[in-house]
Amino acid sequence: MTDRAISFGGPGGPVFSEIKSAMYAEAQRPLIYNYIYGLGGRDVPVGDFVGMFEKVMGDTANKLADTYEFWGVRE
């Protein structure tokens, strides 16, 4: 899941928080990954979305489950 905003004090972006809350009561919750991108109006090229997808698909040990990551920000 991708968000273009961040919820300060929350566990990831606003869409991630809503989806995670909605799935909480489910007996078999899906694994949810959250990427926060495009902060400050930064453009996000298609290649970045491909990179996000490949990273999630490569996570065979589910280490990224229920976490969030900032993508494409200056450090």
Short mmCIF file of N, CA and C in Angstrom, two decimals:
data_model
loop_
_atom_site.label_atom_id
_atom_site.label_comp_id
_atom_site.label_asym_id
_atom_site.label_seq_id
_atom_site.Cartn_x
_atom_site.Cartn_y
_atom_site.Cartn_z
N MET A 1 0.84 -1.15 0.00
CA MET A 1 0.00 0.00 0.00
C MET A 1 0.90 1.23 0.00
N THR A 2 0.50 2.25 -0.70
CA THR A 2 1.30 3.46 -0.76
C THR A 2 0.49 4.64 -0.24
N ASP A 3 1.19 5.54 0.41
CA ASP A 3 0.60 6.78 0.92
C ASP A 3 1.45 7.94 0.46
N ARG A 4 0.81 9.05 0.17
CA ARG A 4 1.56 10.24 -0.21
C ARG A 4 1.51 11.28 0.92
N ALA A 5 1.23 10.82 2.11
CA ALA A 5 1.18 11.68 3.29
C ALA A 5 1.58 10.84 4.49
N ILE A 6 1.84 11.49 5.60
CA ILE A 6 2.18 10.78 6.83
C ILE A 6 1.28 11.25 7.96
N SER A 7 0.92 10.33 8.81
CA SER A 7 0.15 10.66 10.01
C SER A 7 1.12 10.71 11.17
N PHE A 8 1.43 11.88 11.63
CA PHE A 8 2.38 12.00 12.73
C PHE A 8 1.79 11.37 13.98
N GLY A 9 2.59 10.55 14.64
CA GLY A 9 2.13 9.84 15.83
C GLY A 9 1.40 8.55 15.51
N GLY A 10 1.21 8.27 14.23
CA GLY A 10 0.52 7.05 13.83
C GLY A 10 1.49 6.04 13.23
N PRO A 11 1.03 4.82 13.05
CA PRO A 11 1.91 3.77 12.50
C PRO A 11 1.94 3.76 10.98
N GLY A 12 2.45 4.80 10.36
CA GLY A 12 2.50 4.85 8.90
C GLY A 12 1.60 5.94 8.36
N GLY A 13 1.24 5.80 7.09
CA GLY A 13 0.39 6.79 6.43
C GLY A 13 -1.07 6.62 6.79
N PRO A 14 -1.91 7.61 6.41
CA PRO A 14 -3.32 7.57 6.78
C PRO A 14 -4.10 6.42 6.16
N VAL A 15 -3.85 6.08 4.90
CA VAL A 15 -4.56 4.97 4.27
C VAL A 15 -4.14 3.65 4.93
N PHE A 16 -2.85 3.50 5.18
CA PHE A 16 -2.33 2.31 5.86
C PHE A 16 -3.00 2.13 7.22
N SER A 17 -3.10 3.20 7.98
CA SER A 17 -3.72 3.12 9.31
C SER A 17 -5.18 2.69 9.22
N GLU A 18 -5.91 3.24 8.27
CA GLU A 18 -7.33 2.88 8.11
C GLU A 18 -7.50 1.43 7.68
N ILE A 19 -6.72 0.99 6.72
CA ILE A 19 -6.83 -0.39 6.24
C ILE A 19 -6.41 -1.37 7.33
N LYS A 20 -5.32 -1.06 8.03
CA LYS A 20 -4.86 -1.93 9.11
C LYS A 20 -5.91 -2.04 10.21
N SER A 21 -6.54 -0.93 10.55
CA SER A 21 -7.61 -0.94 11.56
C SER A 21 -8.82 -1.74 11.09
N ALA A 22 -9.18 -1.60 9.84
CA ALA A 22 -10.34 -2.31 9.31
C ALA A 22 -10.11 -3.82 9.28
N MET A 23 -8.88 -4.24 9.09
CA MET A 23 -8.57 -5.67 9.01
C MET A 23 -8.25 -6.29 10.37
N TYR A 24 -8.18 -5.50 11.42
CA TYR A 24 -7.73 -5.99 12.72
C TYR A 24 -8.58 -7.14 13.25
N ALA A 25 -9.88 -7.08 13.08
CA ALA A 25 -10.78 -8.09 13.64
C ALA A 25 -10.86 -9.36 12.79
N GLU A 26 -10.25 -9.37 11.63
CA GLU A 26 -10.31 -10.54 10.76
C GLU A 26 -9.50 -11.70 11.34
N ALA A 27 -10.01 -12.89 11.21
CA ALA A 27 -9.31 -14.07 11.72
C ALA A 27 -8.00 -14.30 10.98
N GLN A 28 -8.00 -14.09 9.68
CA GLN A 28 -6.78 -14.24 8.88
C GLN A 28 -6.44 -12.89 8.25
N ARG A 29 -5.73 -12.08 9.00
CA ARG A 29 -5.36 -10.76 8.51
C ARG A 29 -4.29 -10.86 7.42
N PRO A 30 -4.44 -10.08 6.36
CA PRO A 30 -3.40 -10.08 5.33
C PRO A 30 -2.18 -9.31 5.83
N LEU A 31 -1.03 -9.62 5.27
CA LEU A 31 0.17 -8.86 5.58
C LEU A 31 0.09 -7.55 4.82
N ILE A 32 0.37 -6.46 5.50
CA ILE A 32 0.24 -5.13 4.88
C ILE A 32 1.59 -4.43 4.94
N TYR A 33 2.02 -3.93 3.80
CA TYR A 33 3.26 -3.17 3.69
C TYR A 33 2.89 -1.74 3.31
N ASN A 34 3.59 -0.78 3.88
CA ASN A 34 3.27 0.61 3.59
C ASN A 34 4.52 1.36 3.16
N TYR A 35 4.43 2.02 2.01
CA TYR A 35 5.48 2.90 1.54
C TYR A 35 4.92 4.31 1.52
N ILE A 36 5.65 5.23 2.13
CA ILE A 36 5.27 6.64 2.14
C ILE A 36 6.21 7.33 1.15
N TYR A 37 5.64 7.97 0.15
CA TYR A 37 6.43 8.50 -0.96
C TYR A 37 5.92 9.89 -1.33
N GLY A 38 6.71 10.60 -2.10
CA GLY A 38 6.28 11.87 -2.68
C GLY A 38 6.06 12.99 -1.67
N LEU A 39 6.71 12.91 -0.51
CA LEU A 39 6.53 13.97 0.48
C LEU A 39 7.11 15.27 -0.03
N GLY A 40 6.49 16.36 0.30
CA GLY A 40 6.94 17.67 -0.15
C GLY A 40 6.68 17.92 -1.62
N GLY A 41 5.77 17.15 -2.22
CA GLY A 41 5.44 17.33 -3.62
C GLY A 41 6.43 16.73 -4.59
N ARG A 42 7.33 15.89 -4.08
CA ARG A 42 8.33 15.27 -4.96
C ARG A 42 7.66 14.35 -5.97
N ASP A 43 8.15 14.39 -7.19
CA ASP A 43 7.67 13.47 -8.23
C ASP A 43 8.18 12.06 -7.94
N VAL A 44 7.36 11.10 -8.28
CA VAL A 44 7.73 9.69 -8.08
C VAL A 44 7.65 9.00 -9.44
N PRO A 45 8.80 8.64 -10.00
CA PRO A 45 8.79 7.98 -11.30
C PRO A 45 8.25 6.55 -11.20
N VAL A 46 7.83 6.02 -12.32
CA VAL A 46 7.28 4.66 -12.38
C VAL A 46 8.29 3.65 -11.83
N GLY A 47 9.55 3.88 -12.08
CA GLY A 47 10.59 2.97 -11.60
C GLY A 47 10.59 2.81 -10.09
N ASP A 48 10.20 3.86 -9.37
CA ASP A 48 10.11 3.76 -7.91
C ASP A 48 9.01 2.79 -7.50
N PHE A 49 7.88 2.84 -8.20
CA PHE A 49 6.79 1.91 -7.88
C PHE A 49 7.20 0.47 -8.19
N VAL A 50 7.96 0.31 -9.26
CA VAL A 50 8.47 -1.03 -9.60
C VAL A 50 9.40 -1.51 -8.50
N GLY A 51 10.25 -0.62 -8.00
CA GLY A 51 11.16 -0.97 -6.91
C GLY A 51 10.42 -1.36 -5.64
N MET A 52 9.36 -0.63 -5.31
CA MET A 52 8.54 -0.97 -4.14
C MET A 52 7.94 -2.36 -4.30
N PHE A 53 7.38 -2.61 -5.47
CA PHE A 53 6.75 -3.90 -5.75
C PHE A 53 7.76 -5.03 -5.64
N GLU A 54 8.93 -4.84 -6.24
CA GLU A 54 9.94 -5.88 -6.22
C GLU A 54 10.43 -6.15 -4.80
N LYS A 55 10.54 -5.11 -3.99
CA LYS A 55 10.98 -5.30 -2.61
C LYS A 55 9.96 -6.12 -1.82
N VAL A 56 8.68 -5.82 -1.99
CA VAL A 56 7.64 -6.58 -1.30
C VAL A 56 7.62 -8.02 -1.78
N MET A 57 7.71 -8.23 -3.08
CA MET A 57 7.67 -9.59 -3.61
C MET A 57 8.91 -10.39 -3.20
N GLY A 58 10.00 -9.71 -2.95
CA GLY A 58 11.23 -10.39 -2.52
C GLY A 58 11.28 -10.68 -1.04
N ASP A 59 10.31 -10.21 -0.29
CA ASP A 59 10.29 -10.41 1.16
C ASP A 59 9.63 -11.75 1.50
N THR A 60 10.34 -12.82 1.24
CA THR A 60 9.76 -14.15 1.46
C THR A 60 9.66 -14.51 2.94
N ALA A 61 10.42 -13.83 3.80
CA ALA A 61 10.36 -14.12 5.24
C ALA A 61 9.35 -13.24 5.96
N ASN A 62 8.63 -12.39 5.23
CA ASN A 62 7.61 -11.49 5.80
C ASN A 62 8.18 -10.55 6.86
N LYS A 63 9.41 -10.11 6.68
CA LYS A 63 10.02 -9.18 7.63
C LYS A 63 9.41 -7.79 7.54
N LEU A 64 8.85 -7.45 6.39
CA LEU A 64 8.28 -6.11 6.20
C LEU A 64 6.84 -6.00 6.66
N ALA A 65 6.23 -7.09 7.06
CA ALA A 65 4.80 -7.09 7.37
C ALA A 65 4.45 -6.08 8.45
N ASP A 66 3.38 -5.35 8.23
CA ASP A 66 2.86 -4.35 9.16
C ASP A 66 3.88 -3.28 9.52
N THR A 67 4.74 -2.94 8.57
CA THR A 67 5.70 -1.88 8.79
C THR A 67 5.53 -0.82 7.70
N TYR A 68 6.24 0.28 7.86
CA TYR A 68 6.21 1.32 6.84
C TYR A 68 7.63 1.76 6.54
N GLU A 69 7.80 2.32 5.37
CA GLU A 69 9.11 2.78 4.93
C GLU A 69 8.92 4.04 4.10
N PHE A 70 9.82 5.00 4.30
CA PHE A 70 9.83 6.20 3.47
C PHE A 70 10.59 5.88 2.20
N TRP A 71 10.03 6.26 1.05
CA TRP A 71 10.64 5.93 -0.23
C TRP A 71 10.92 7.22 -1.00
N GLY A 72 12.15 7.36 -1.44
CA GLY A 72 12.52 8.49 -2.29
C GLY A 72 12.66 9.82 -1.58
N VAL A 73 12.99 9.79 -0.31
CA VAL A 73 13.19 11.05 0.42
C VAL A 73 14.68 11.37 0.48
N ARG A 74 14.99 12.62 0.63
CA ARG A 74 16.38 13.01 0.79
C ARG A 74 16.80 12.73 2.22
N GLU A 75 18.01 12.26 2.36
CA GLU A 75 18.52 11.97 3.71
C GLU A 75 19.70 12.83 4.03
#
